[in-house]
mmCIF file of C-alpha atoms in Angstrom:
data_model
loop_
_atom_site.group_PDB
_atom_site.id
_atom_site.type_symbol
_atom_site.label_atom_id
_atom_site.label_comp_id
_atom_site.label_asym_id
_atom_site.label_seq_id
_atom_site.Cartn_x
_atom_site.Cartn_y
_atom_site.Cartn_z
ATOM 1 C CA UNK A 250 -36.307 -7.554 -23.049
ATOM 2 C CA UNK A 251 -34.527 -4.477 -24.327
ATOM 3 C CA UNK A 252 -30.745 -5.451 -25.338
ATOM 4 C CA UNK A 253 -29.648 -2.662 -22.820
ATOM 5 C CA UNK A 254 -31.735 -4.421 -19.854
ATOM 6 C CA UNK A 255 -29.789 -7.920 -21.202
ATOM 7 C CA UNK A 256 -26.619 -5.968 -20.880
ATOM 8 C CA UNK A 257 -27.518 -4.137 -17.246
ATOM 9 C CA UNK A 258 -28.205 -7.382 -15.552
ATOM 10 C CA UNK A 259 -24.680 -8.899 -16.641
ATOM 11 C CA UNK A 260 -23.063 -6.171 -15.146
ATOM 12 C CA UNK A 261 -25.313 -5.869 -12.167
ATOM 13 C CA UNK A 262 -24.337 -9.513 -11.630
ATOM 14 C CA UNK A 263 -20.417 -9.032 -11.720
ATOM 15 C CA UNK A 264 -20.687 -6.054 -9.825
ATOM 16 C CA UNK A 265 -22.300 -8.262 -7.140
ATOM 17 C CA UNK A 266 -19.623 -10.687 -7.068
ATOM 18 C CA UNK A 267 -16.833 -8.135 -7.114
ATOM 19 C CA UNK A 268 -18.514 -6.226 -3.548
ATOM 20 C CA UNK A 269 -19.040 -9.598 -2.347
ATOM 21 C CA UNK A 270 -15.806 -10.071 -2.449
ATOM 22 C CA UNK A 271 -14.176 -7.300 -1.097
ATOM 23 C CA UNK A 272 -16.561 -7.195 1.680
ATOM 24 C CA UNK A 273 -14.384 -9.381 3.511
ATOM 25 C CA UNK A 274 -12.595 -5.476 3.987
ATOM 26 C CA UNK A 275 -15.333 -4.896 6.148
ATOM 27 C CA UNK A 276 -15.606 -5.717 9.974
ATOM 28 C CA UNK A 277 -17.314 -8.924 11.079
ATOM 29 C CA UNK A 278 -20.133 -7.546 12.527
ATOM 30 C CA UNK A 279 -21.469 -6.807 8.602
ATOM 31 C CA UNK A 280 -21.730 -9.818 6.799
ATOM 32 C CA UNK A 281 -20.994 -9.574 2.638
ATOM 33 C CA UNK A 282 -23.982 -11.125 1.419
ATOM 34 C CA UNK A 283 -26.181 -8.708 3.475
ATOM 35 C CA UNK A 284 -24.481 -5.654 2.036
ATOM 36 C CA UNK A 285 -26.446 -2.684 1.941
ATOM 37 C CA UNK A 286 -25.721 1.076 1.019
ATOM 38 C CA UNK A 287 -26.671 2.186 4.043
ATOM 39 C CA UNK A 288 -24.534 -0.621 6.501
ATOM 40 C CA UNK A 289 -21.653 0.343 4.021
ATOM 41 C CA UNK A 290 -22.040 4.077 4.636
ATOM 42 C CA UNK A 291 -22.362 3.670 8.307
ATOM 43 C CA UNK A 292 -18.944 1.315 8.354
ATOM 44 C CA UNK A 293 -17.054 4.433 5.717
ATOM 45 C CA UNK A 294 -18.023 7.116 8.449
ATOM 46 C CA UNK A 295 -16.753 4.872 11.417
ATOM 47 C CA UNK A 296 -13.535 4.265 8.931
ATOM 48 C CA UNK A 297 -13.130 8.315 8.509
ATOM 49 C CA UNK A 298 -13.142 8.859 11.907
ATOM 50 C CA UNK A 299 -10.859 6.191 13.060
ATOM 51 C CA UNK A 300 -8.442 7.488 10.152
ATOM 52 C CA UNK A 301 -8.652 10.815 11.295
ATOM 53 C CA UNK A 302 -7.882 9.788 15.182
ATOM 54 C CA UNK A 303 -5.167 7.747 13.948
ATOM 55 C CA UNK A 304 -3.762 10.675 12.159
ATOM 56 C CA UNK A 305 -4.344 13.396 14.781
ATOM 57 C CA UNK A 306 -2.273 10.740 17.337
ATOM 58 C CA UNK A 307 0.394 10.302 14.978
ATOM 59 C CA UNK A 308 1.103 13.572 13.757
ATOM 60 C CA UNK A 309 0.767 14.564 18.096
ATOM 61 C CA UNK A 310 3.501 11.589 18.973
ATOM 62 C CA UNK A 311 5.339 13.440 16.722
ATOM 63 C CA UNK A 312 5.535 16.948 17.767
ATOM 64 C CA UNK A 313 5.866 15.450 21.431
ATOM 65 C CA UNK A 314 9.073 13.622 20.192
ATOM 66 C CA UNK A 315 10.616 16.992 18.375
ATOM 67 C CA UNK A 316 10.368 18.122 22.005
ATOM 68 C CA UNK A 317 12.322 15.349 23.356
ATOM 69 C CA UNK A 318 14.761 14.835 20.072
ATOM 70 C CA UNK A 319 15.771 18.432 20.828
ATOM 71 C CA UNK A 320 16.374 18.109 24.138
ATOM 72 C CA UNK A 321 18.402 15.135 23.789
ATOM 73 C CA UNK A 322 20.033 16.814 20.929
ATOM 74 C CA UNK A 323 21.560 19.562 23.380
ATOM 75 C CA UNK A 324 22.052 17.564 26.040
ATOM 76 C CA UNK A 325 24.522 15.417 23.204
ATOM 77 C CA UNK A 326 26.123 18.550 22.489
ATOM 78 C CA UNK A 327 26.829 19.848 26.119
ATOM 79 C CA UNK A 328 28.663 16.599 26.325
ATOM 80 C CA UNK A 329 30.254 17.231 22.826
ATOM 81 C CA UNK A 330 31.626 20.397 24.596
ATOM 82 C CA UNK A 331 32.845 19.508 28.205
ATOM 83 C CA UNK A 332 35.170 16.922 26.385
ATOM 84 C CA UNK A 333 36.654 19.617 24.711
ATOM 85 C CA UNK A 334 36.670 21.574 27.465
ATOM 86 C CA UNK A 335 38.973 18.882 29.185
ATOM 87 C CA UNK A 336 36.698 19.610 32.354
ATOM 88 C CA UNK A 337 36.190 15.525 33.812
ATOM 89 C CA UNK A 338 33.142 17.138 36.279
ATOM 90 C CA UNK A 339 31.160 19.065 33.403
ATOM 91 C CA UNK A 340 32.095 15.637 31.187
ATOM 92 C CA UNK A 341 30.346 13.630 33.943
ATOM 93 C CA UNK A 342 27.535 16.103 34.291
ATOM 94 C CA UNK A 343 26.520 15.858 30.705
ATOM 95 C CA UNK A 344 27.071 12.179 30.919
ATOM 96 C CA UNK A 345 24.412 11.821 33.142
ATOM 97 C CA UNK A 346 22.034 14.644 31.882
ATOM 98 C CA UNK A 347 22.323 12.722 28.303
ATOM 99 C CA UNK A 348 21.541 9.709 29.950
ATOM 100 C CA UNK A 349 18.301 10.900 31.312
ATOM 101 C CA UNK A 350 17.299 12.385 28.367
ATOM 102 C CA UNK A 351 17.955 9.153 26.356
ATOM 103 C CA UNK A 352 14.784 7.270 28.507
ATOM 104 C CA UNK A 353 12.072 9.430 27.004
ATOM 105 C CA UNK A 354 13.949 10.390 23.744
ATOM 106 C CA UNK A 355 13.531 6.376 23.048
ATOM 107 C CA UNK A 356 9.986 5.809 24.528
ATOM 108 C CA UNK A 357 8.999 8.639 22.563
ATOM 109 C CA UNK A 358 10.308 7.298 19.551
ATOM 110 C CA UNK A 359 8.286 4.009 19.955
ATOM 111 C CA UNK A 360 5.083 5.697 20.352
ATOM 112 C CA UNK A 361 5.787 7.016 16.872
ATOM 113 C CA UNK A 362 6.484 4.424 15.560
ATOM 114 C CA UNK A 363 3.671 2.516 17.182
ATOM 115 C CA UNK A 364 0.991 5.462 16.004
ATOM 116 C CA UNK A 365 2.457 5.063 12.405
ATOM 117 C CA UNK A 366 1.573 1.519 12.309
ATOM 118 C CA UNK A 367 -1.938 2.115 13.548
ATOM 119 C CA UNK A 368 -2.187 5.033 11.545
ATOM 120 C CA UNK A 369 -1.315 2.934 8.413
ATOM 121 C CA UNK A 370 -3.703 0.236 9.824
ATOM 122 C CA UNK A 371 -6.501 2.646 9.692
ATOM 123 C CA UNK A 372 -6.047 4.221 6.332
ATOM 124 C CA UNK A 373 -5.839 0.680 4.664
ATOM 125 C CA UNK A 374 -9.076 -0.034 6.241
ATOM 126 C CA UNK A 375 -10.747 3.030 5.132
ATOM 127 C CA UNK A 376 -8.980 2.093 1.432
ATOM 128 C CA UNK A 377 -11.317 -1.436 1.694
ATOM 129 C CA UNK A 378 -14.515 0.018 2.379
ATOM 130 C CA UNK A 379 -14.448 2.727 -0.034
ATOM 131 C CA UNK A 380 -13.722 0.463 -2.377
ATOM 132 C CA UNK A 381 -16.722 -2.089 -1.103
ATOM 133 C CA UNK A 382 -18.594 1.069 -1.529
ATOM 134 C CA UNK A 383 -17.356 2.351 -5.021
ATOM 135 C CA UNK A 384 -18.124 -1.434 -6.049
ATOM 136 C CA UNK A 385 -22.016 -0.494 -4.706
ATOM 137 C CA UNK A 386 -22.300 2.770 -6.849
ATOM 138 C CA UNK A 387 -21.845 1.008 -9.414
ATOM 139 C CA UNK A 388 -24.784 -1.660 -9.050
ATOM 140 C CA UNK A 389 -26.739 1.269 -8.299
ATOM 141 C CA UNK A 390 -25.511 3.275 -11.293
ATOM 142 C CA UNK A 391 -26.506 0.378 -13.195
ATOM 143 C CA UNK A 392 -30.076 0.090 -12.067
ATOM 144 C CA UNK A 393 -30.201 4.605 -12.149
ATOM 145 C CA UNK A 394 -33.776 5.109 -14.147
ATOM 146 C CA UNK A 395 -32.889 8.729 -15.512
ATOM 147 C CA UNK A 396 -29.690 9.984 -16.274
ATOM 148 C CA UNK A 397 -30.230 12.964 -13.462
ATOM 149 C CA UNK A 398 -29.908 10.190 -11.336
ATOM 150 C CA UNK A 399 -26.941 8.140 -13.136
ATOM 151 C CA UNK A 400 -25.117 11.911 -12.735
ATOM 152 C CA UNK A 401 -25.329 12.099 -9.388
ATOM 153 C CA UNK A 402 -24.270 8.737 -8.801
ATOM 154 C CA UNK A 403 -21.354 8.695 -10.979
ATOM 155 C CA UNK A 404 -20.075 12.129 -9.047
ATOM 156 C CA UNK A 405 -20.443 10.347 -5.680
ATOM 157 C CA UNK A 406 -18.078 7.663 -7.338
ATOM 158 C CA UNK A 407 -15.869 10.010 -8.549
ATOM 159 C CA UNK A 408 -15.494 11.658 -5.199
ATOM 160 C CA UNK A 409 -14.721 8.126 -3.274
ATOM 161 C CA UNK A 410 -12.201 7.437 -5.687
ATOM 162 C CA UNK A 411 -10.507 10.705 -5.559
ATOM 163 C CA UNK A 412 -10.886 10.439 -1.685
ATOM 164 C CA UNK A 413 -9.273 6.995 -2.328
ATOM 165 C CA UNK A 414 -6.579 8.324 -3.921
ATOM 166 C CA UNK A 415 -5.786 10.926 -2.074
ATOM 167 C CA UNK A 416 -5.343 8.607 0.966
ATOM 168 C CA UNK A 417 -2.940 6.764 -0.898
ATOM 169 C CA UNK A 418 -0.647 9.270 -2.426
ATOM 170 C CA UNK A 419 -0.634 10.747 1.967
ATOM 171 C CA UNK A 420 0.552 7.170 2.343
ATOM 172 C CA UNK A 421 3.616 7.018 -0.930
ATOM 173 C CA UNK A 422 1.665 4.089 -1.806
ATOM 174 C CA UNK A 423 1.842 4.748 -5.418
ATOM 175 C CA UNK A 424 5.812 4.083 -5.020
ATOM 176 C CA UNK A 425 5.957 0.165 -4.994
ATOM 177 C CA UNK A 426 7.825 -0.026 -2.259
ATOM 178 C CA UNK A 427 10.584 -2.662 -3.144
ATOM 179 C CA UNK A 428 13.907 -4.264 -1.552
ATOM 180 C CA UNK A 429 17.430 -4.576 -3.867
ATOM 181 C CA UNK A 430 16.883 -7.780 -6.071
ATOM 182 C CA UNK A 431 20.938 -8.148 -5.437
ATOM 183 C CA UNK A 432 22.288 -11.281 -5.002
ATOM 184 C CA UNK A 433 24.587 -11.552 -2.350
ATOM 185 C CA UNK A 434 28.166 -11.925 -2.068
ATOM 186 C CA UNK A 435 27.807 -15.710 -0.526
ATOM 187 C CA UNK A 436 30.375 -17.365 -2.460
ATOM 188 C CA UNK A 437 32.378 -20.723 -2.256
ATOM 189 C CA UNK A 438 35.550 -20.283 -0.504
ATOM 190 C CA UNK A 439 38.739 -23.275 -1.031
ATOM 191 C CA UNK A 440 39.273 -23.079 3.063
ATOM 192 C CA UNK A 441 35.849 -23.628 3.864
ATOM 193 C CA UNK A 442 34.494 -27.079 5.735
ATOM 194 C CA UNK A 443 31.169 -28.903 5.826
ATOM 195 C CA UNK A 444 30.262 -26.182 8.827
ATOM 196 C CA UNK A 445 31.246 -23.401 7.173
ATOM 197 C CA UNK A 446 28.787 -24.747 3.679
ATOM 198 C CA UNK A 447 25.940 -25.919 5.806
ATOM 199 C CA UNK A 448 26.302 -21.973 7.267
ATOM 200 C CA UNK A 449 26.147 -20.264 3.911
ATOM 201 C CA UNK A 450 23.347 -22.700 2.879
ATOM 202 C CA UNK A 451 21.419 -21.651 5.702
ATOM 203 C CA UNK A 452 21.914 -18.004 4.781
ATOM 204 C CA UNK A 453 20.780 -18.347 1.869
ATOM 205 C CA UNK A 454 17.713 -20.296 2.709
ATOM 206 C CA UNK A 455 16.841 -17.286 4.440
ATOM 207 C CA UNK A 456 17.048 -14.688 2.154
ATOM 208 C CA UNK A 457 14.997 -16.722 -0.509
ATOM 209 C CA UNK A 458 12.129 -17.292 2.564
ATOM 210 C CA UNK A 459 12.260 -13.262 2.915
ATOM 211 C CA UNK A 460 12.125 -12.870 -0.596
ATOM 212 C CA UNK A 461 9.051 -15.577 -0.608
ATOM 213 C CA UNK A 462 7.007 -13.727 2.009
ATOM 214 C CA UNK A 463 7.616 -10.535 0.034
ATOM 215 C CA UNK A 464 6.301 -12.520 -3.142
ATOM 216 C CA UNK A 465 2.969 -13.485 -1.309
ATOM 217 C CA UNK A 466 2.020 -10.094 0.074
ATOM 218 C CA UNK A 467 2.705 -8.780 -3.746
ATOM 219 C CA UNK A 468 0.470 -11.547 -4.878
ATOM 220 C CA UNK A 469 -2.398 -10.078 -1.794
ATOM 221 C CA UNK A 470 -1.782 -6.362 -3.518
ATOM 222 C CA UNK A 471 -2.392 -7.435 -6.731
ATOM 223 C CA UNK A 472 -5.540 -9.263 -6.112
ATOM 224 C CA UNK A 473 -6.668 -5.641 -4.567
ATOM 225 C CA UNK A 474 -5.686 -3.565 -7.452
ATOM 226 C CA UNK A 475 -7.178 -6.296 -10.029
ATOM 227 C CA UNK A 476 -10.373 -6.147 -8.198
ATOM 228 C CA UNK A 477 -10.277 -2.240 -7.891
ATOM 229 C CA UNK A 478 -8.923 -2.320 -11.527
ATOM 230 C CA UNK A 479 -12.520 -4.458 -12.369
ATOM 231 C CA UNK A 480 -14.657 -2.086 -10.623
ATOM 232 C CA UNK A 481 -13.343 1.133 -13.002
ATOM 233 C CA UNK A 482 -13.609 -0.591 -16.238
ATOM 234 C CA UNK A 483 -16.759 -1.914 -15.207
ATOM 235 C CA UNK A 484 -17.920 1.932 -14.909
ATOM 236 C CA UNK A 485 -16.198 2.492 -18.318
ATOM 237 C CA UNK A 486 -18.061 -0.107 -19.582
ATOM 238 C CA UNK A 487 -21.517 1.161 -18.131
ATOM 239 C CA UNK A 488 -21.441 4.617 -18.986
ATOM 240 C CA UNK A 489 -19.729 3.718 -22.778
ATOM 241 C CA UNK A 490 -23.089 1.682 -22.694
ATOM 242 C CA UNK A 491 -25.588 4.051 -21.632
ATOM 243 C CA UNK A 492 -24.109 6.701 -24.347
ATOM 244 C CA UNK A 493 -24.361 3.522 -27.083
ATOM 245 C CA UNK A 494 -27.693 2.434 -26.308
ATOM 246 C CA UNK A 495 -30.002 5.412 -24.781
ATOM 247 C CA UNK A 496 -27.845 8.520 -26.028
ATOM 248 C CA UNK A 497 -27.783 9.505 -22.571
ATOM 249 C CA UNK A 498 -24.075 10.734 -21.293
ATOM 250 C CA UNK A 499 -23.265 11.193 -17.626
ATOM 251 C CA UNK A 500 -22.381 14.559 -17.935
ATOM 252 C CA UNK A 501 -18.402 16.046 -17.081
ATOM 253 C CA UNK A 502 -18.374 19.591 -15.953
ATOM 254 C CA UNK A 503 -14.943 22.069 -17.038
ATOM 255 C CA UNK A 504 -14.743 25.272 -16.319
ATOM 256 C CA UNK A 505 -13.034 26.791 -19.579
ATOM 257 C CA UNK A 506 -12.113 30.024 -17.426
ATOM 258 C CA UNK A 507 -9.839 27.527 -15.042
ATOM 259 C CA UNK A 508 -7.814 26.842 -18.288
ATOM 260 C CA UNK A 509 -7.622 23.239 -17.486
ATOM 261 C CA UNK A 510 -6.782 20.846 -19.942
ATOM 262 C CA UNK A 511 -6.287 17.215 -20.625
ATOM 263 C CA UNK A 512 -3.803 15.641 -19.258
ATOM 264 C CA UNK A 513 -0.563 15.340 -21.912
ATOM 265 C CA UNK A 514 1.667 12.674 -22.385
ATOM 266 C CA UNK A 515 4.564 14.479 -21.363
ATOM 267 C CA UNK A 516 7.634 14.643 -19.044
ATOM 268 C CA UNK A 517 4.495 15.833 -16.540
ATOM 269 C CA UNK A 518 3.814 11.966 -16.212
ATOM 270 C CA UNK A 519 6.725 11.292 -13.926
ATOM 271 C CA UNK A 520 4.609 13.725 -11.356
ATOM 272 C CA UNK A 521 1.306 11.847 -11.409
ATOM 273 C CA UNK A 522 0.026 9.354 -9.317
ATOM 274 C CA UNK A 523 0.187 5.763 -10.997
ATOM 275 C CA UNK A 524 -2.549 4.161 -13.146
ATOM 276 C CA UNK A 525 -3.877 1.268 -11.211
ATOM 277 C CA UNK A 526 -2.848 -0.331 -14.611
ATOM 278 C CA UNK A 527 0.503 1.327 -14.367
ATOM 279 C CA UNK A 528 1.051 -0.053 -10.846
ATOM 280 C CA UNK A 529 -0.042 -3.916 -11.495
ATOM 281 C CA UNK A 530 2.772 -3.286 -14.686
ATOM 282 C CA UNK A 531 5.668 -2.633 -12.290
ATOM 283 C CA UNK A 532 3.948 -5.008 -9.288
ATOM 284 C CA UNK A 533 4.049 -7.714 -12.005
ATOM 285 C CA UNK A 534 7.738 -7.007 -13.031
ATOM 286 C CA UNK A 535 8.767 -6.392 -9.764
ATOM 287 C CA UNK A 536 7.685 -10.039 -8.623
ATOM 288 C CA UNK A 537 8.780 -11.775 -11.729
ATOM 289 C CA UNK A 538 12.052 -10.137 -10.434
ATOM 290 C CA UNK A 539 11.820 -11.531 -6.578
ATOM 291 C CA UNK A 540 10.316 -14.537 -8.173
ATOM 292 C CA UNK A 541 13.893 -15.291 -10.341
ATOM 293 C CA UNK A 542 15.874 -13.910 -7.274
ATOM 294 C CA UNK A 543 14.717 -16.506 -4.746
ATOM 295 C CA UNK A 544 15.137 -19.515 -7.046
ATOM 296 C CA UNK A 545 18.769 -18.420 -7.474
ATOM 297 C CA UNK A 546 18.923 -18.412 -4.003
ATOM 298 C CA UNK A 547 17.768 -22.076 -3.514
ATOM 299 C CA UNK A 548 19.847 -23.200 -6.311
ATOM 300 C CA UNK A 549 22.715 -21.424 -4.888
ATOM 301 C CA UNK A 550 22.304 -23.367 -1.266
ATOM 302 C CA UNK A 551 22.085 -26.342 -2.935
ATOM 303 C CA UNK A 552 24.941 -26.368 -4.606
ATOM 304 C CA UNK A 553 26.230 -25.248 -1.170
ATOM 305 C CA UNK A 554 25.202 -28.466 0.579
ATOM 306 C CA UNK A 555 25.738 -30.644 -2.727
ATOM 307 C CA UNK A 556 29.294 -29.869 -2.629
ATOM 308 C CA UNK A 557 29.123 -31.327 1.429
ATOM 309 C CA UNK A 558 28.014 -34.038 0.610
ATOM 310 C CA UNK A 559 31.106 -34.593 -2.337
ATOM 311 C CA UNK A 560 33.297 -34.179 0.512
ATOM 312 C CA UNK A 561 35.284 -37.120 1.618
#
């Protein structure tokens, strides 16, 4: 056995476990161990067309509540003006009209709301399978026979993972979205009694249980990204491989008339989309962060309810 063929089934193997693993993105009715190509295709093009439903609703709840914000909007300003006006009948009028206009100004507002959540619901599914999929191409670039074949697998992969990331830059999700690691201003006070500590413990408590939640779904993310972060390298890996072994390169098209170059380590970085190394960096900091910010919390309501108990 050819030291390349040695090398093709380790990867083929990880690669296994890594789609196995995120198949769990997938719905029930496709079990992992069964995945195909084809089932995984079939789920991606049910995934696209949710996403784009969801999107098409949101982006109509939206232009329906323009409608109503603006009509709201003037109805707030005709009041705005009969209390100038010093007119108590036009004041009542506008009152009332505002009133009205509050009912579907509100409802209309929820359904936004409620169509962003499903909207966000249905990219992050589409987000799984691609990558259940990307982590497929790459078993199958792995077992390609010709490098013909090898290119036209590794330009499917490339397209998934642009699609990937073009669904998450729609969605800001390369800016870790992250709450103030302040401590708050809970401090001792000479006046206060066992109530008033056990309160501020409490308070605390609370915070730090936030903070924990926020801690776990970091931990879910980067579990994600280090799986996503697998499948890449493990692509590297594969093609630096076929180039070592076979001479055979997976070929990357430029057109030098588009003037298109590399990518430079510049102040043009701040405008790109994160590494997925670059985002575990500041996930990892970022939780270290939380991490040191609830156990000052606990410590701090313990002291709170230490200093009850010193009272006489």
């Amino acid at each position: 056995m050819t030291r390349r063929r040695c090398r093709r089934r380790d990867v083929g193997v990880r690669v296994v476990g890594v789609v196995m693993a995120m198949g769990l993105a997938l719905t029930s009715a496709v079990a992992a161990p069964e995945l195909s190509a084809q089932a995984t295709e079939s789920v991606l093009a049910e995934r696209r067309l949710e996403y784009r439903a969801a999107r098409d609703a949101w982006e109509a709840a939206r232009s329906a509540f323009s409608v109503v914000e603006r009509q709201f909007s003037a109805a707030l300003e005709q009041v705005g003006r009969a209390r100038r006006s010093g007119d108590d009948d036009a004041l009542e009028d506008a009152f009332a009209l505002a009133q009205d206009r509050s009912v579907p100004y509100r409802a209309q507002e929820a359904r936004v709301e409620d169509a962003r959540e499903r909207l966000d619901e249905a990219r992050q599914a589409l987000i799984n399978v691609i990558t259940v999929r990307l982590g497929e191409l790459l078993a199958q670039l792995d077992e390609a026979s010709s490098a013909a074949e090898r290119a036209q697998l590794d330009a499917r992969w490339q397209d998934l993972r642009n699609e990937q990331q073009e669904l998450e830059t729609q969605d800001g999700d390369d800016d870790l979205q992250v709450m103030p690691v302040i401590l708050p201003e809970i401090t001792f006070d000479p006046r206060d009694g066992p109530d008033e500590l056990e309160a501020k413990a409490q308070i605390l408590e609370r915070l730090a249980a936030v903070a924990d939640t926020v801690v776990e779904n970091l931990d879910q993310e980067r579990e994600t990204l280090t799986t996503r972060l697998r499948i890449e390298r493990q692509r590297q890996d594969f093609l630096a491989g076929t180039d070592r072994f076979d001479d055979i390169r997976v070929p990357v098209v430029t057109n030098p008339a588009s003037g298109e170059r590399p990518a430079a380590a510049d102040s043009t970085m701040a405008s790109r989309p994160l590494t997925l190394e670059e985002r575990l960096e500041a996930l990892e900091r970022y939780r270290e962060q939380l991490v040191s910010y609830r156990d000052q919390l606990l410590i701090r309501a313990r002291q709170f309810r230490e200093r009850v108990r010193r009272m006489p």
